[in-house]
Coordinates of C-alpha atoms in Angstrom, one line a residue:
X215 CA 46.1 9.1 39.9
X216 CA 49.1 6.7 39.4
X217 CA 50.9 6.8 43.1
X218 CA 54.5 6.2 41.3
X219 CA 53.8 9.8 39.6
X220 CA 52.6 11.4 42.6
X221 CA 55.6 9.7 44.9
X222 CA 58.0 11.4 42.0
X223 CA 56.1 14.8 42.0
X224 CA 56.6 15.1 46.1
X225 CA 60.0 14.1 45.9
X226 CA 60.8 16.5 42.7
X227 CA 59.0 19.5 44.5
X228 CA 60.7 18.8 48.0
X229 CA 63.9 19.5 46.2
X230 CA 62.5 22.7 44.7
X231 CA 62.7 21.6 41.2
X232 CA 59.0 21.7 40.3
X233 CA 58.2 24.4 37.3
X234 CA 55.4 26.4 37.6
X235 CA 53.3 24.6 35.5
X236 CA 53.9 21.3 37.7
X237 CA 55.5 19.8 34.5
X238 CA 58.5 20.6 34.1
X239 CA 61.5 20.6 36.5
X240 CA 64.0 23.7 36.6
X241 CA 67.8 22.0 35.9
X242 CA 71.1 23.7 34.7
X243 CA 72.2 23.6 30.8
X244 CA 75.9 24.2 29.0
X245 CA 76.7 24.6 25.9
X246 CA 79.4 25.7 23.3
X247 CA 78.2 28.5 21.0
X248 CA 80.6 28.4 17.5
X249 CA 80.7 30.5 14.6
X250 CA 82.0 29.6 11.5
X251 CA 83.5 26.8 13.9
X252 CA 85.2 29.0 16.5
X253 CA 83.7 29.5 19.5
X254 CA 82.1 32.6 20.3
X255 CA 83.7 33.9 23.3
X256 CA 82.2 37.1 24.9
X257 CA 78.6 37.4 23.9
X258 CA 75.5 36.9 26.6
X259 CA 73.3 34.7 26.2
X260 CA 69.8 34.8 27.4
X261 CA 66.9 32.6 27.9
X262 CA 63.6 34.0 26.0
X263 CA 59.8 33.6 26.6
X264 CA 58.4 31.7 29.2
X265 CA 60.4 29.7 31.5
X266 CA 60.9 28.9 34.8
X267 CA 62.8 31.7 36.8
X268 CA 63.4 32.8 40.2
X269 CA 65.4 35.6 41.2
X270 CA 68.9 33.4 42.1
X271 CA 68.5 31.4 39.0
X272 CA 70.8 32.4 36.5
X273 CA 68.7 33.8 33.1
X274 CA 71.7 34.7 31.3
X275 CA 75.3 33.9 30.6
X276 CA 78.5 35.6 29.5
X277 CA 80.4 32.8 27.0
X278 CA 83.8 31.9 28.0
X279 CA 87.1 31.3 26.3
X280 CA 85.4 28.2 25.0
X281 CA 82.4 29.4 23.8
X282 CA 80.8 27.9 26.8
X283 CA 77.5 29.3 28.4
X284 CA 76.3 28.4 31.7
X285 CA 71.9 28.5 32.1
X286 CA 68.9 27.5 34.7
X287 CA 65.9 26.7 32.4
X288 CA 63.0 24.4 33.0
X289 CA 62.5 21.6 30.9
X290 CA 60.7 21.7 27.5
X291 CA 61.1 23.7 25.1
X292 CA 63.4 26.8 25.5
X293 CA 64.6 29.1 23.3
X294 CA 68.3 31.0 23.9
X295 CA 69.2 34.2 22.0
X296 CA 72.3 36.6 21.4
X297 CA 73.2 38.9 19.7
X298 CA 76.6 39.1 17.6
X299 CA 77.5 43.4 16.3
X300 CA 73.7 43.6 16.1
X301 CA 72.6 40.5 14.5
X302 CA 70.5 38.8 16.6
X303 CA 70.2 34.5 16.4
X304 CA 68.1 32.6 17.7
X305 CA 68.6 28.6 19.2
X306 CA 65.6 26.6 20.2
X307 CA 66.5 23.5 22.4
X308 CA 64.6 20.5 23.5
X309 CA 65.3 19.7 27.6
X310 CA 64.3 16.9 29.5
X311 CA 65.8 16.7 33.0
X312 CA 68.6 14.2 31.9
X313 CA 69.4 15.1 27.9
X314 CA 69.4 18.6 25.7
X315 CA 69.3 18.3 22.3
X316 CA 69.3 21.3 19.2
X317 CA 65.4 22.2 17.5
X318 CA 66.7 24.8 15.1
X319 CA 69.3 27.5 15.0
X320 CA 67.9 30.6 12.5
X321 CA 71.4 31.7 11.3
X322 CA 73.6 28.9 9.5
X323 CA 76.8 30.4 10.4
X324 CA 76.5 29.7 14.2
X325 CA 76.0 25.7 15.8
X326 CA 75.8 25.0 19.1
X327 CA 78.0 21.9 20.5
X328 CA 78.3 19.5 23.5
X329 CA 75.3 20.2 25.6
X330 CA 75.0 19.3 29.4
X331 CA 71.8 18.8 31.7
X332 CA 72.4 18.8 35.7
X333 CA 70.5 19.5 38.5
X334 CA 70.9 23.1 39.7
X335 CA 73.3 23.1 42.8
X336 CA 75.8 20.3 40.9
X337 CA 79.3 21.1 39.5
X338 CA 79.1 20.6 35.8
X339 CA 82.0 18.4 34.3
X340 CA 84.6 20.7 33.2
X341 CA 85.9 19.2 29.6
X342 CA 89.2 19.7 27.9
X343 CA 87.4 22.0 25.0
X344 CA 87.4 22.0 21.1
X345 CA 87.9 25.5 20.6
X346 CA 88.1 25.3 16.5
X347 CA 88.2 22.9 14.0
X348 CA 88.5 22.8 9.9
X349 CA 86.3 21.7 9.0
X350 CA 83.8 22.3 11.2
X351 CA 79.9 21.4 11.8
X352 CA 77.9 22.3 9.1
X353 CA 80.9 23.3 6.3
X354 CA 80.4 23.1 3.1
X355 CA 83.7 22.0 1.5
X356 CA 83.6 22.4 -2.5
X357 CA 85.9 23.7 -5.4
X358 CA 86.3 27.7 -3.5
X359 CA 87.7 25.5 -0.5
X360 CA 88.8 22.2 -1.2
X361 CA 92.1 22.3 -2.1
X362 CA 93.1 24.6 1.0
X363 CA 91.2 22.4 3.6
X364 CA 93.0 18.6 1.9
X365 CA 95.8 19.9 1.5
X366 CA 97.0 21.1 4.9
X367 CA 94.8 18.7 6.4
X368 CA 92.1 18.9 8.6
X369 CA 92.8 21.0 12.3
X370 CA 91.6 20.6 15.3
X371 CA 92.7 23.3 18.3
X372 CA 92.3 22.3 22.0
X373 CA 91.6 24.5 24.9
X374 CA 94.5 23.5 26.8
X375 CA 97.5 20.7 25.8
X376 CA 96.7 17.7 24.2
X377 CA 98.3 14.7 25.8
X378 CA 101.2 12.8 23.3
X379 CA 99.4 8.9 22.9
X380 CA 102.0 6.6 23.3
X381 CA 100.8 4.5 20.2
X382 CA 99.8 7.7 17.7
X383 CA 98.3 5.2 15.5
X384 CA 95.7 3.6 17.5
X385 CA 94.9 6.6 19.3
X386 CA 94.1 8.1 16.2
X387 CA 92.0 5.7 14.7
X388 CA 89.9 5.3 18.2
X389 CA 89.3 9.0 18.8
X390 CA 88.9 10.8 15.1
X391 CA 86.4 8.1 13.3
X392 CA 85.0 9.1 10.4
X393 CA 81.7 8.4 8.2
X394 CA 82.0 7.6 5.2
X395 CA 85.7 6.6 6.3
X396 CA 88.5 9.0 5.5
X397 CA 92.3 7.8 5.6
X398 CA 94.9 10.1 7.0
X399 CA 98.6 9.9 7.6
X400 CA 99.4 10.2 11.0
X401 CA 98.2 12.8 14.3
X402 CA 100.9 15.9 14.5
X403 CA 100.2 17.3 17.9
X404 CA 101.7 20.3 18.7
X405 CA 100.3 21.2 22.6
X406 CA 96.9 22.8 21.9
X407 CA 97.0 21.7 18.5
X408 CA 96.2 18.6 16.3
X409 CA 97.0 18.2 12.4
X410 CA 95.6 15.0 10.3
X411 CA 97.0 15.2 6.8
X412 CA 95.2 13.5 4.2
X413 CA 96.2 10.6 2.8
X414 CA 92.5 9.8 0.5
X415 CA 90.4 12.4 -1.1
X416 CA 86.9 13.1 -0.3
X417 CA 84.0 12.1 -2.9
X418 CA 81.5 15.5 -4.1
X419 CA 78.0 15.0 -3.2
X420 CA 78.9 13.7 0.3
X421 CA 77.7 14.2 3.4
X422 CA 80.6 13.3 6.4
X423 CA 81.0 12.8 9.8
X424 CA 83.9 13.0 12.4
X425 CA 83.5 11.6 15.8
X426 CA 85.6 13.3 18.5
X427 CA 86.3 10.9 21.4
X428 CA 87.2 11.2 24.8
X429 CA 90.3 9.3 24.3
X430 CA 91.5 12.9 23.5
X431 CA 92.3 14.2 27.1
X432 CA 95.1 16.3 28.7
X433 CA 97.8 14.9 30.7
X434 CA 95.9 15.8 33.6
X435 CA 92.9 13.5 32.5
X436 CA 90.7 16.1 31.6
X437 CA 89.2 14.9 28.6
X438 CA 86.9 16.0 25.5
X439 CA 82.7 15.4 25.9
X440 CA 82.7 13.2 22.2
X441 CA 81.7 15.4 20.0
X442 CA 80.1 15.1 16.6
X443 CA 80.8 16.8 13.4
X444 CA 79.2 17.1 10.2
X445 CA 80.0 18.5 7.1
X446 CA 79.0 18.2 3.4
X447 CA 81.1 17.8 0.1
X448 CA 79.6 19.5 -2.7
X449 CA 80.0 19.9 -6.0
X450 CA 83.8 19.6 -7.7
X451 CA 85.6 20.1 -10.9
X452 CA 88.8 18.5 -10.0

């Protein structure tokens, strides 16, 4: 038996965190839960199948305001389920005791965003939250949408105020970086809100990303995790 393994087995079961399989490790998740891009305030959220449980752990979890869910799961693979007017989805995640990361969600219209591992017992960071965007993970932008989405530009709306950047310019081209590379005007931020017009179109057949970055933070310093989304520009006839 490798004595480095055993050492961290003792020390992980003298904090209580050993699973019952003496595998895995019980820690804390959060998440966002979106639909269509909003988040999906209101709805519980429950851990299915086997996992780790006790009774003060915390097997489900009301969304808040931002979407956000708050779980105790053991490490592997878990699967999280709710139900939205009946229709129930389905989100299988990957744990390990420092990282989380999305198997497969079986409903397209539903993503789940900025997931957080901690020990059980710890604070989670509290984040200044997306609580929309346009687009928004996943989208599919083509002739039926197009011409709305470029031409009001893309929105983003905050959980609380967005700080003013004292150089609009650099701030936005540090915290809204794009793949393959979009050009827009300027930010407008209006408190909880933030507007980037288009200034280039986008090519059909496309796949995009947009990198959120913490650099977008309140005046209070409470900032966003960095968050990624992607969307995909199909087909157009313009």
């Amino acid at each position: 038996m490798n004595p480095v393994e055993k050492e961290a087995d003792s020390s992980l079961a003298a904090l209580g965190l050993v699973g019952l399989d003496s595998q895995s490790i019980t820690v804390s998740i959060s998440g966002q839960i979106k639909r269509l891009g909003i988040a999906f305030a209101g709805t519980e959220v429950k851990v299915i199948g086997p996992s780790f449980s006790s009774k003060d752990m915390a097997n489900s979890s009301t969304t808040n305001e931002a979407g956000r869910f708050y779980l105790n799961v053991s490490t592997g693979l878990v699967t999280l389920q709710f139900s939205d007017s009946g229709t129930i989805v389905n989100i299988q995640i990957s744990i390990t005791p420092f990282s989380a990361s999305v198997i497969s969600i079986d409903n397209i219209n539903y993503s789940i965003q900025n997931l957080d591992v901690y020990f059980p017992g710890e604070e989670p960071t509290v984040y200044l939250e997306l609580i929309s965007s346009m687009p928004y993970d996943g989208l599919l932008i083509d002739d039926s949408n197009y011409s709305t989405i470029t031409s009001t530009g893309f929105k983003f709306k905050f959980s609380e105020d967005v700080e003013y950047p004292s150089n609009p310019p650099l701030w936005l081209a540090e915290n809204f970086i794009t793949n393959p590379s979009i050009t827009f005007e300027t930010a407008i931020i209006s408190k909880t809100d933030v507007t980037l017009p288009l200034a280039s179109s986008l090519t059909q057949f496309t796949p995009y990303t947009i990198n959120l970055n913490s650099g977008i933070k309140t005046a209070t310093g409470k900032t966003i995790k960095q968050t990624t989304i992607l969307f995909f520009v199909g087909p157009l006839s313009l």
